[in-house]
Short mmCIF file of C-alpha atoms in Angstrom, two decimals:
data_model
loop_
_atom_site.label_atom_id
_atom_site.label_comp_id
_atom_site.label_asym_id
_atom_site.label_seq_id
_atom_site.Cartn_x
_atom_site.Cartn_y
_atom_site.Cartn_z
CA UNK A 23 109.13 72.24 110.53
CA UNK A 24 106.46 73.91 108.41
CA UNK A 25 106.57 77.53 107.32
CA UNK A 26 104.45 79.36 109.90
CA UNK A 27 102.31 81.96 108.12
CA UNK A 28 101.39 83.62 111.42
CA UNK A 29 105.04 84.26 112.29
CA UNK A 30 105.72 85.59 108.79
CA UNK A 31 102.71 87.95 108.91
CA UNK A 32 103.76 89.23 112.35
CA UNK A 33 107.26 89.94 111.03
CA UNK A 34 105.84 91.79 108.01
CA UNK A 35 103.59 93.91 110.23
CA UNK A 36 106.44 94.78 112.59
CA UNK A 37 108.74 95.78 109.72
CA UNK A 38 106.02 97.93 108.12
CA UNK A 39 105.24 99.53 111.48
CA UNK A 40 108.92 100.54 111.86
CA UNK A 41 109.07 101.85 108.27
CA UNK A 42 105.91 103.94 108.73
CA UNK A 43 107.28 105.51 111.92
CA UNK A 44 110.58 106.25 110.21
CA UNK A 45 108.78 108.04 107.35
CA UNK A 46 106.59 109.95 109.80
CA UNK A 47 109.39 111.57 111.82
CA UNK A 48 110.55 114.94 110.50
CA UNK A 49 114.26 115.90 110.64
CA UNK A 50 115.35 112.38 111.51
CA UNK A 51 119.15 111.96 111.84
CA UNK A 52 120.66 110.67 108.58
CA UNK A 53 121.83 107.37 110.06
CA UNK A 54 118.29 106.56 111.09
CA UNK A 55 116.95 107.51 107.65
CA UNK A 56 119.42 105.05 106.12
CA UNK A 57 118.16 102.43 108.57
CA UNK A 58 114.62 102.95 107.28
CA UNK A 59 115.71 102.66 103.66
CA UNK A 60 117.40 99.34 104.32
CA UNK A 61 114.27 98.02 105.99
CA UNK A 62 112.19 99.06 102.96
CA UNK A 63 114.39 96.96 100.68
CA UNK A 64 114.26 94.04 103.06
CA UNK A 65 110.48 94.35 103.20
CA UNK A 66 110.17 93.81 99.44
CA UNK A 67 111.59 90.30 99.82
CA UNK A 68 109.70 89.59 103.03
CA UNK A 69 106.41 90.47 101.34
CA UNK A 70 107.29 88.09 98.55
CA UNK A 71 107.80 85.21 100.99
CA UNK A 72 104.47 86.08 102.66
CA UNK A 73 102.66 85.98 99.31
CA UNK A 74 104.28 82.67 98.36
CA UNK A 75 103.16 81.05 101.61
CA UNK A 76 99.64 82.54 101.44
CA UNK A 77 99.14 81.56 97.81
CA UNK A 78 100.73 78.13 97.97
CA UNK A 79 100.18 77.03 101.56
CA UNK A 80 100.43 73.37 100.54
CA UNK A 81 102.98 73.91 97.79
CA UNK A 82 105.88 75.80 99.37
CA UNK A 83 106.73 73.38 102.20
CA UNK A 84 107.59 70.50 99.82
CA UNK A 85 109.81 72.85 97.77
CA UNK A 86 112.15 73.37 100.72
CA UNK A 87 113.65 70.56 102.74
CA UNK A 88 112.92 70.49 106.48
CA UNK A 89 116.30 71.96 107.37
CA UNK A 90 115.84 74.77 104.87
CA UNK A 91 112.39 75.60 106.28
CA UNK A 92 113.86 75.81 109.78
CA UNK A 93 116.62 78.06 108.50
CA UNK A 94 114.16 80.34 106.69
CA UNK A 95 112.05 80.71 109.84
CA UNK A 96 115.23 81.58 111.78
CA UNK A 97 115.95 84.37 109.29
CA UNK A 98 112.38 85.70 109.56
CA UNK A 99 112.66 85.61 113.36
CA UNK A 100 115.86 87.67 113.13
CA UNK A 101 114.10 90.18 110.86
CA UNK A 102 111.25 90.59 113.35
CA UNK A 103 113.69 91.02 116.23
CA UNK A 104 115.55 93.78 114.38
CA UNK A 105 112.29 95.50 113.42
CA UNK A 106 111.35 95.67 117.11
CA UNK A 107 114.73 97.25 117.94
CA UNK A 108 114.35 99.82 115.17
CA UNK A 109 110.79 100.69 116.17
CA UNK A 110 111.74 101.17 119.83
CA UNK A 111 114.67 103.40 118.88
CA UNK A 112 112.54 105.51 116.54
CA UNK A 113 109.79 105.74 119.15
CA UNK A 114 112.26 107.20 121.62
CA UNK A 115 113.28 109.82 119.08
CA UNK A 116 109.71 110.62 118.08
CA UNK A 117 108.43 111.00 121.65
CA UNK A 118 111.53 112.73 122.93
CA UNK A 119 112.29 110.02 125.48
CA UNK A 120 115.79 110.32 126.93
CA UNK A 121 115.51 107.21 129.10
CA UNK A 122 112.48 104.92 129.17
CA UNK A 123 113.99 103.11 132.16
CA UNK A 124 114.10 106.27 134.29
CA UNK A 125 111.01 107.94 132.75
CA UNK A 126 113.02 110.92 131.46
CA UNK A 127 111.76 112.97 128.53
CA UNK A 128 112.90 116.03 126.59
CA UNK A 129 110.77 119.13 126.87
CA UNK A 130 110.67 119.49 123.08
CA UNK A 131 111.06 117.17 120.11
CA UNK A 132 113.63 119.55 118.65
CA UNK A 133 115.85 118.98 121.66
CA UNK A 134 115.40 115.23 121.19
CA UNK A 135 116.53 115.44 117.54
CA UNK A 136 119.63 117.43 118.52
CA UNK A 137 120.43 114.98 121.31
CA UNK A 138 120.23 111.88 119.09
CA UNK A 139 122.04 113.55 116.17
CA UNK A 140 124.87 115.25 118.05
CA UNK A 141 125.19 114.09 121.65
CA UNK A 142 124.10 110.50 122.16
CA UNK A 143 125.13 109.51 118.64
CA UNK A 144 123.98 105.85 118.80
CA UNK A 145 125.80 105.15 115.54
CA UNK A 146 127.54 102.00 116.69
CA UNK A 147 124.28 100.27 117.59
CA UNK A 148 122.65 101.54 114.39
CA UNK A 149 125.57 100.28 112.31
CA UNK A 150 125.20 96.87 113.95
CA UNK A 151 121.46 96.76 113.17
CA UNK A 152 122.09 97.89 109.57
CA UNK A 153 124.68 95.14 109.18
CA UNK A 154 122.19 92.57 110.50
CA UNK A 155 119.43 93.84 108.18
CA UNK A 156 121.75 93.62 105.19
CA UNK A 157 122.80 90.05 106.06
CA UNK A 158 119.21 88.90 106.67
CA UNK A 159 118.10 90.50 103.39
CA UNK A 160 120.73 88.60 101.43
CA UNK A 161 119.85 85.27 103.07
CA UNK A 162 116.15 85.93 102.47
CA UNK A 163 116.93 86.70 98.83
CA UNK A 164 118.59 83.28 98.46
CA UNK A 165 115.42 81.53 99.60
CA UNK A 166 113.14 83.72 97.46
CA UNK A 167 115.16 82.59 94.44
CA UNK A 168 114.93 78.91 95.39
CA UNK A 169 111.18 79.07 96.07
CA UNK A 170 110.25 81.16 93.02
CA UNK A 171 112.34 79.03 90.67
CA UNK A 172 110.85 75.80 91.96
CA UNK A 173 107.30 77.16 91.78
CA UNK A 174 107.94 78.19 88.20
CA UNK A 175 109.46 74.81 87.40
CA UNK A 176 106.36 73.05 88.74
CA UNK A 177 104.10 75.18 86.54
CA UNK A 178 102.39 77.01 89.43
CA UNK A 179 101.40 80.67 89.47
CA UNK A 180 104.16 82.97 90.65
CA UNK A 181 104.57 86.66 91.34
CA UNK A 182 105.70 88.68 88.39
CA UNK A 183 109.45 88.94 88.93
CA UNK A 184 110.08 92.20 87.12
CA UNK A 185 107.38 93.89 89.21
CA UNK A 186 109.57 93.31 92.26
CA UNK A 187 112.57 94.80 90.49
CA UNK A 188 110.44 97.76 89.36
CA UNK A 189 109.45 98.34 92.98
CA UNK A 190 113.12 98.31 93.96
CA UNK A 191 113.88 100.77 91.15
CA UNK A 192 111.15 103.11 92.38
CA UNK A 193 112.72 103.03 95.83
CA UNK A 194 116.12 103.93 94.35
CA UNK A 195 114.59 106.84 92.42
CA UNK A 196 112.88 108.13 95.57
CA UNK A 197 116.17 107.93 97.41
CA UNK A 198 117.85 110.02 94.71
CA UNK A 199 115.02 112.56 94.82
CA UNK A 200 115.35 112.86 98.61
CA UNK A 201 119.12 113.34 98.35
CA UNK A 202 118.66 116.00 95.65
CA UNK A 203 116.10 117.84 97.80
CA UNK A 204 118.36 117.73 100.85
CA UNK A 205 121.32 119.01 98.84
CA UNK A 206 119.20 121.84 97.44
CA UNK A 207 118.06 122.77 100.96
CA UNK A 208 121.62 122.79 102.30
CA UNK A 209 122.80 124.93 99.38
CA UNK A 210 119.97 127.38 99.97
CA UNK A 211 120.72 127.56 103.70
CA UNK A 212 124.34 128.46 102.98
CA UNK A 213 123.17 131.30 100.77
CA UNK A 214 124.99 130.06 97.72
CA UNK A 215 123.65 131.26 94.41
CA UNK A 216 123.40 128.01 92.52
CA UNK A 217 120.87 127.00 89.94
CA UNK A 218 118.41 124.51 91.35
CA UNK A 219 118.58 120.89 90.37
CA UNK A 220 116.23 119.90 87.55
CA UNK A 221 112.85 118.84 88.83
CA UNK A 222 112.23 115.12 88.54
CA UNK A 223 109.81 114.03 85.87
CA UNK A 224 107.49 112.80 88.60
CA UNK A 225 106.93 114.57 91.90
CA UNK A 226 108.46 112.88 94.91
CA UNK A 227 105.93 111.25 97.15
CA UNK A 228 106.15 110.09 100.68
CA UNK A 229 107.02 106.45 100.98
CA UNK A 230 104.03 104.29 101.73
CA UNK A 231 103.09 100.70 101.38
CA UNK A 232 101.54 101.35 97.95
CA UNK A 233 105.05 101.58 96.50
CA UNK A 234 105.81 98.12 97.78
CA UNK A 235 104.76 94.99 95.94
CA UNK A 236 101.66 94.21 98.03
CA UNK A 237 99.44 94.50 94.96
CA UNK A 238 101.70 92.76 92.48
CA UNK A 239 99.86 91.07 89.65
CA UNK A 240 99.77 87.29 89.96
CA UNK A 241 100.13 85.73 86.53
CA UNK A 242 101.51 82.68 84.83
CA UNK A 243 104.98 83.53 83.56
CA UNK A 244 108.01 81.90 82.09
CA UNK A 245 111.03 81.79 84.43
CA UNK A 246 112.69 85.21 84.72
CA UNK A 247 116.01 85.56 82.93
CA UNK A 248 117.27 87.71 85.77
CA UNK A 249 117.11 86.18 89.22
CA UNK A 250 115.68 88.26 92.06
CA UNK A 251 118.78 89.10 94.04
CA UNK A 252 118.93 91.49 96.95
CA UNK A 253 119.47 95.01 95.61
CA UNK A 254 122.54 96.94 96.76
CA UNK A 255 122.05 98.52 100.15
CA UNK A 256 121.71 102.29 100.42
CA UNK A 257 124.55 104.18 102.10
CA UNK A 258 126.99 101.29 101.47
CA UNK A 259 129.97 100.71 103.70
CA UNK A 260 133.47 100.67 102.11
CA UNK A 261 133.81 97.60 99.88
CA UNK A 262 135.53 94.71 101.61
CA UNK A 263 138.47 92.94 100.04
CA UNK A 264 138.92 90.21 102.63
CA UNK A 265 136.09 87.77 101.90
CA UNK A 266 136.71 84.13 102.81
CA UNK A 267 135.12 81.32 100.78
CA UNK A 268 134.66 77.66 101.72
CA UNK A 269 133.44 75.05 99.22
CA UNK A 270 131.88 71.92 100.72
CA UNK A 271 130.90 68.55 99.26
CA UNK A 272 130.72 65.13 100.99
CA UNK A 273 134.32 63.90 100.47
CA UNK A 274 136.40 66.98 99.51
CA UNK A 275 138.09 65.17 96.63
CA UNK A 276 136.33 66.38 93.48
CA UNK A 277 133.76 69.17 93.04
CA UNK A 278 134.86 71.23 96.06
CA UNK A 279 138.51 70.96 94.96
CA UNK A 280 137.63 71.88 91.36
CA UNK A 281 135.69 74.94 92.56
CA UNK A 282 138.55 75.96 94.87
CA UNK A 283 141.07 75.62 92.02
CA UNK A 284 138.96 77.58 89.55
CA UNK A 285 138.31 80.43 91.99
CA UNK A 286 142.03 80.67 92.77
CA UNK A 287 142.77 80.82 89.04
CA UNK A 288 140.12 83.50 88.43
CA UNK A 289 141.52 85.55 91.29
CA UNK A 290 145.09 85.27 90.07
CA UNK A 291 144.03 86.13 86.50
CA UNK A 292 142.04 89.16 87.63
CA UNK A 293 144.90 90.48 89.77
CA UNK A 294 147.50 89.90 87.06
CA UNK A 295 145.58 91.49 84.19
CA UNK A 296 144.38 94.40 86.30
CA UNK A 297 147.98 95.23 87.17
CA UNK A 298 149.01 95.08 83.50
CA UNK A 299 146.12 96.77 81.71
CA UNK A 300 145.86 100.54 81.61
CA UNK A 301 142.23 100.31 80.55
CA UNK A 302 141.14 97.83 83.22
CA UNK A 303 138.92 99.46 85.90
CA UNK A 304 140.94 100.63 88.88
CA UNK A 305 137.97 101.26 91.16
CA UNK A 306 137.56 99.40 94.43
CA UNK A 307 134.60 97.46 93.01
CA UNK A 308 136.79 96.07 90.21
CA UNK A 309 139.46 94.79 92.59
CA UNK A 310 139.62 91.15 93.62
CA UNK A 311 137.75 91.05 96.91
CA UNK A 312 138.54 87.51 98.14
CA UNK A 313 141.48 86.87 100.46
CA UNK A 314 141.06 83.13 101.20
CA UNK A 315 139.61 80.17 99.30
CA UNK A 316 139.38 76.75 100.94
CA UNK A 317 137.39 73.52 100.64
CA UNK A 318 136.27 70.75 102.98
CA UNK A 319 134.24 67.55 103.15
CA UNK A 320 130.99 67.43 105.15
CA UNK A 321 131.47 63.78 106.18
CA UNK A 322 135.30 63.78 106.39
CA UNK A 323 136.98 63.17 109.76
CA UNK A 324 140.56 64.29 108.98
CA UNK A 325 141.28 67.66 110.69
CA UNK A 326 137.62 68.11 111.51
CA UNK A 327 137.00 69.72 114.89
CA UNK A 328 133.38 68.56 114.92
CA UNK A 329 132.74 65.61 117.19
CA UNK A 330 131.63 62.53 115.19
CA UNK A 331 128.29 62.60 117.00
CA UNK A 332 127.39 66.00 115.53
CA UNK A 333 127.12 64.97 111.87
CA UNK A 334 126.02 61.41 112.66
CA UNK A 335 123.12 62.56 114.85
CA UNK A 336 121.75 65.30 112.59
CA UNK A 337 118.04 64.87 111.77
CA UNK A 338 118.62 64.42 108.04
CA UNK A 339 115.62 65.11 105.82
CA UNK A 340 116.10 61.75 104.08
CA UNK A 341 118.15 58.67 104.96
CA UNK A 342 120.06 59.00 101.70
CA UNK A 343 121.32 62.45 102.77
CA UNK A 344 123.53 60.84 105.40
CA UNK A 345 126.88 59.48 104.19
CA UNK A 346 130.22 58.33 105.60
CA UNK A 347 131.97 59.00 107.78
CA UNK A 348 135.04 59.07 105.55
CA UNK A 349 138.53 59.10 107.13
CA UNK A 350 139.84 61.69 104.68
CA UNK A 351 143.49 62.68 104.14
CA UNK A 352 143.03 61.50 100.56
CA UNK A 353 144.50 63.14 97.41
CA UNK A 354 142.20 64.97 94.98
CA UNK A 355 140.54 63.16 92.12
CA UNK A 356 143.23 63.25 89.36
CA UNK A 357 140.71 63.24 86.50
CA UNK A 358 138.86 66.18 88.03
CA UNK A 359 142.05 68.21 88.47
CA UNK A 360 143.23 67.40 84.94
CA UNK A 361 140.03 69.02 83.62
CA UNK A 362 141.05 72.23 85.42
CA UNK A 363 144.77 72.37 84.72
CA UNK A 364 145.63 70.21 81.68
CA UNK A 365 144.46 72.68 79.05
CA UNK A 366 145.43 75.97 77.41
CA UNK A 367 143.43 78.20 79.75
CA UNK A 368 145.31 80.63 82.02
CA UNK A 369 148.72 80.57 80.28
CA UNK A 370 150.51 82.25 83.18
CA UNK A 371 153.13 81.24 85.71
CA UNK A 372 150.59 81.30 88.53
CA UNK A 373 148.77 78.33 87.01
CA UNK A 374 151.54 75.84 87.77
CA UNK A 375 151.89 77.23 91.30
CA UNK A 376 148.19 76.73 92.00
CA UNK A 377 148.25 73.30 90.37
CA UNK A 378 151.10 72.12 92.63
CA UNK A 379 149.27 73.39 95.66
CA UNK A 380 146.03 71.61 94.74
CA UNK A 381 147.69 68.32 93.73
CA UNK A 382 149.52 68.16 97.06
CA UNK A 383 146.50 68.97 99.26
CA UNK A 384 144.59 66.26 101.10
CA UNK A 385 140.91 66.00 101.93
CA UNK A 386 139.87 67.59 105.22
CA UNK A 387 136.70 67.87 107.28
CA UNK A 388 134.73 70.84 108.55
CA UNK A 389 135.81 72.82 111.57
CA UNK A 390 133.46 73.89 114.34
CA UNK A 391 134.17 77.55 113.50
CA UNK A 392 133.44 77.31 109.77
CA UNK A 393 130.31 79.47 110.09
CA UNK A 394 132.31 82.06 112.04
CA UNK A 395 135.43 82.05 109.88
CA UNK A 396 133.97 82.09 106.35
CA UNK A 397 131.72 84.67 104.74
CA UNK A 398 130.34 82.23 102.17
CA UNK A 399 129.95 78.48 102.55
CA UNK A 400 129.14 77.21 99.07
CA UNK A 401 127.59 73.83 98.24
CA UNK A 402 126.54 72.24 94.97
CA UNK A 403 123.16 70.56 95.44
CA UNK A 404 119.91 71.07 97.33
CA UNK A 405 120.73 68.04 99.50
CA UNK A 406 124.08 69.54 100.50
CA UNK A 407 122.41 72.90 101.20
CA UNK A 408 119.86 71.25 103.49
CA UNK A 409 122.58 69.30 105.31
CA UNK A 410 124.62 72.46 105.83
CA UNK A 411 121.78 74.55 107.26
CA UNK A 412 120.85 71.61 109.53
CA UNK A 413 124.42 71.58 110.84
CA UNK A 414 124.21 75.32 111.39
CA UNK A 415 120.98 74.91 113.36
CA UNK A 416 122.52 72.11 115.46
CA UNK A 417 125.54 74.27 116.36
CA UNK A 418 123.22 77.13 117.35
CA UNK A 419 121.26 74.80 119.66
CA UNK A 420 124.53 73.52 121.16
CA UNK A 421 125.57 77.10 121.96
CA UNK A 422 128.56 76.85 119.60
CA UNK A 423 127.17 79.45 117.22
CA UNK A 424 125.14 82.64 117.46
CA UNK A 425 121.73 82.89 115.81
CA UNK A 426 123.28 85.55 113.59
CA UNK A 427 127.06 85.83 113.38
CA UNK A 428 128.52 89.32 113.37
CA UNK A 429 129.82 90.58 110.05
CA UNK A 430 127.37 88.45 108.08
CA UNK A 431 129.53 85.35 108.40
CA UNK A 432 128.40 81.85 107.48
CA UNK A 433 126.03 82.55 104.58
CA UNK A 434 125.22 79.19 102.97
CA UNK A 435 124.83 79.34 99.18
CA UNK A 436 123.73 76.81 96.55
CA UNK A 437 126.15 77.41 93.66
CA UNK A 438 123.60 76.07 91.18
CA UNK A 439 121.36 79.11 91.71
CA UNK A 440 123.83 81.14 89.64
CA UNK A 441 123.21 78.99 86.54
CA UNK A 442 119.43 78.41 86.43
CA UNK A 443 118.08 75.95 83.91
CA UNK A 444 115.48 76.84 81.30
CA UNK A 445 112.66 75.94 83.67
CA UNK A 446 114.08 78.36 86.23
CA UNK A 447 115.10 75.77 88.82
CA UNK A 448 118.59 75.92 90.33
CA UNK A 449 120.92 73.52 88.59
CA UNK A 450 122.08 70.61 90.69
CA UNK A 451 125.86 70.40 90.23
CA UNK A 452 126.08 66.67 90.83
CA UNK A 453 129.20 64.56 91.18
CA UNK A 454 130.50 62.86 88.04
CA UNK A 455 129.56 59.17 87.99
CA UNK A 456 131.86 56.49 86.50
CA UNK A 457 130.93 55.20 83.08
CA UNK A 458 130.10 51.54 82.56
CA UNK A 459 130.46 49.15 79.66
CA UNK A 460 127.55 47.18 78.20
CA UNK A 461 128.06 44.49 80.83
CA UNK A 462 127.80 46.97 83.69
CA UNK A 463 131.51 46.94 84.49
CA UNK A 464 132.84 50.30 85.71
CA UNK A 465 135.16 52.10 83.29
CA UNK A 466 136.02 54.86 85.71
CA UNK A 467 135.35 58.57 85.41
CA UNK A 468 135.78 60.06 81.97
CA UNK A 469 137.81 63.23 81.32
CA UNK A 470 135.13 64.53 78.94
CA UNK A 471 132.54 64.33 81.74
CA UNK A 472 134.84 66.28 84.03
CA UNK A 473 135.56 68.87 81.32
CA UNK A 474 131.82 69.52 81.19
CA UNK A 475 131.49 69.59 84.98
CA UNK A 476 134.42 71.98 85.38
CA UNK A 477 132.87 74.28 82.76
CA UNK A 478 129.57 74.18 84.65
CA UNK A 479 131.26 75.09 87.93
CA UNK A 480 133.27 77.87 86.27
CA UNK A 481 130.10 79.40 84.79
CA UNK A 482 128.43 79.33 88.20
CA UNK A 483 131.48 80.89 89.88
CA UNK A 484 131.48 83.77 87.41
CA UNK A 485 127.80 84.32 88.12
CA UNK A 486 128.49 84.32 91.85
CA UNK A 487 131.34 86.81 91.50
CA UNK A 488 129.35 89.19 89.31
CA UNK A 489 126.21 89.14 91.45
CA UNK A 490 127.74 89.09 94.91
CA UNK A 491 130.95 91.08 94.40
CA UNK A 492 130.46 93.18 91.25
CA UNK A 493 133.37 91.33 89.68
CA UNK A 494 134.59 92.53 86.27
CA UNK A 495 135.67 89.90 83.77
CA UNK A 496 139.28 90.71 82.76
CA UNK A 497 140.27 90.94 79.11
CA UNK A 498 142.48 87.90 78.52
CA UNK A 499 143.97 89.47 75.40
CA UNK A 500 145.76 91.95 77.66
CA UNK A 501 149.16 90.88 78.90
CA UNK A 502 149.72 88.03 76.43
CA UNK A 503 153.29 89.21 76.01
CA UNK A 504 154.00 88.27 79.60
CA UNK A 505 151.98 85.06 79.62
CA UNK A 506 154.06 82.24 80.95
CA UNK A 507 156.64 84.70 82.24
CA UNK A 508 157.47 85.67 85.79
CA UNK A 509 154.21 87.46 86.51
CA UNK A 510 154.56 87.64 90.27
CA UNK A 511 151.41 88.13 92.32
CA UNK A 512 149.96 87.19 95.64
CA UNK A 513 147.71 84.19 95.07
CA UNK A 514 144.87 83.99 97.64
CA UNK A 515 145.46 81.42 100.35
#
């Protein structure tokens, strides 16, 4: 499936139409204002995708595999669908329509504002739309990073990355100015004698498309040091601490198990040192926000609830992308696990507990509900990412999965995007291959190779935690007196 420019342009126009109406309406209920602000941030990324496809009509399609292109168009379709919902809701408010179905209207727009703010209170539906917008924005951000990095790696022209971030920063500043103005107005209405807030250095202006990156300069640049990730949403909901992570590779014996082990260790370390250190941040954002960490094999049959025909009949982008099936129920790769545990890192009692758990586990396959049960499904290569989004698309077509799962579940991530190479392309975290002697005889996998691979995965995991969950790296000097002691804690499942 090719990227359809017409569909992308239609989605952009619908989003901008909803944003313009939101900015036009005076005295809009706060929930609806927040809805507009989220759409503005989503629009920054959507405009970037539009520019990529317009500029490199013949160059973007080969960057993404067929399954990834289908997945991206699904996301853009979801964005358009939400924009239509938002526009229709705002239109009802603006025109004072009580019920379009029964042709009922308010006599005044003021009455309409009061109705929607105090009586009808459509907050539940608005919250659901805001949740969908936030999820779509994050998924769109993942593809913007993949596309922009690959374009840069191929030496093509790309949009100036920091211009996008500057546009986001301008939006944040405008939001602060609006909040300051509203606070000042409320204070004045209450008759309180308070000194006014300092005037911003630049006068606040109404939001319009000129503040968005439509006119970004197109130049030849070196890969940006900072990846373009989705900016934090305005009016954030309380921070979750129950995220569920699933690592997936073909066999579930090496990389996925190493990643699972390392994330469990990082979680246990964070929880332990946070409980011991007086200086460690106690805020909700500093807390460990993951409740479960698991791993599975894409082509493994053991404990998989997917019928064998599902993975075997997928329209793989290349013949080499299809493997197995593998029976599973196999122990982890001992050399891989030794790179994680047989060292001086994490000198705490929890390390041996996690090691026992990982040594005793056996390889398992994917379940049919993986996209419903896990918030993040993390893979290691572009091939594995394409396979995973193809599986997601197949389950949607079979009616086993919704086009967009509630709660933002089932976001597929390429772990290598958190450790970009010098040319900007996501790093492919490939499996370790056995070494051979001069005669071509296999010598088996080398511990040094796995030490390097484990370090690579650990670096990527830290990048993921910092960017997606605002994780704070704990000070390992704290709590050394209790290292190796009975430092009890609840290790994530």
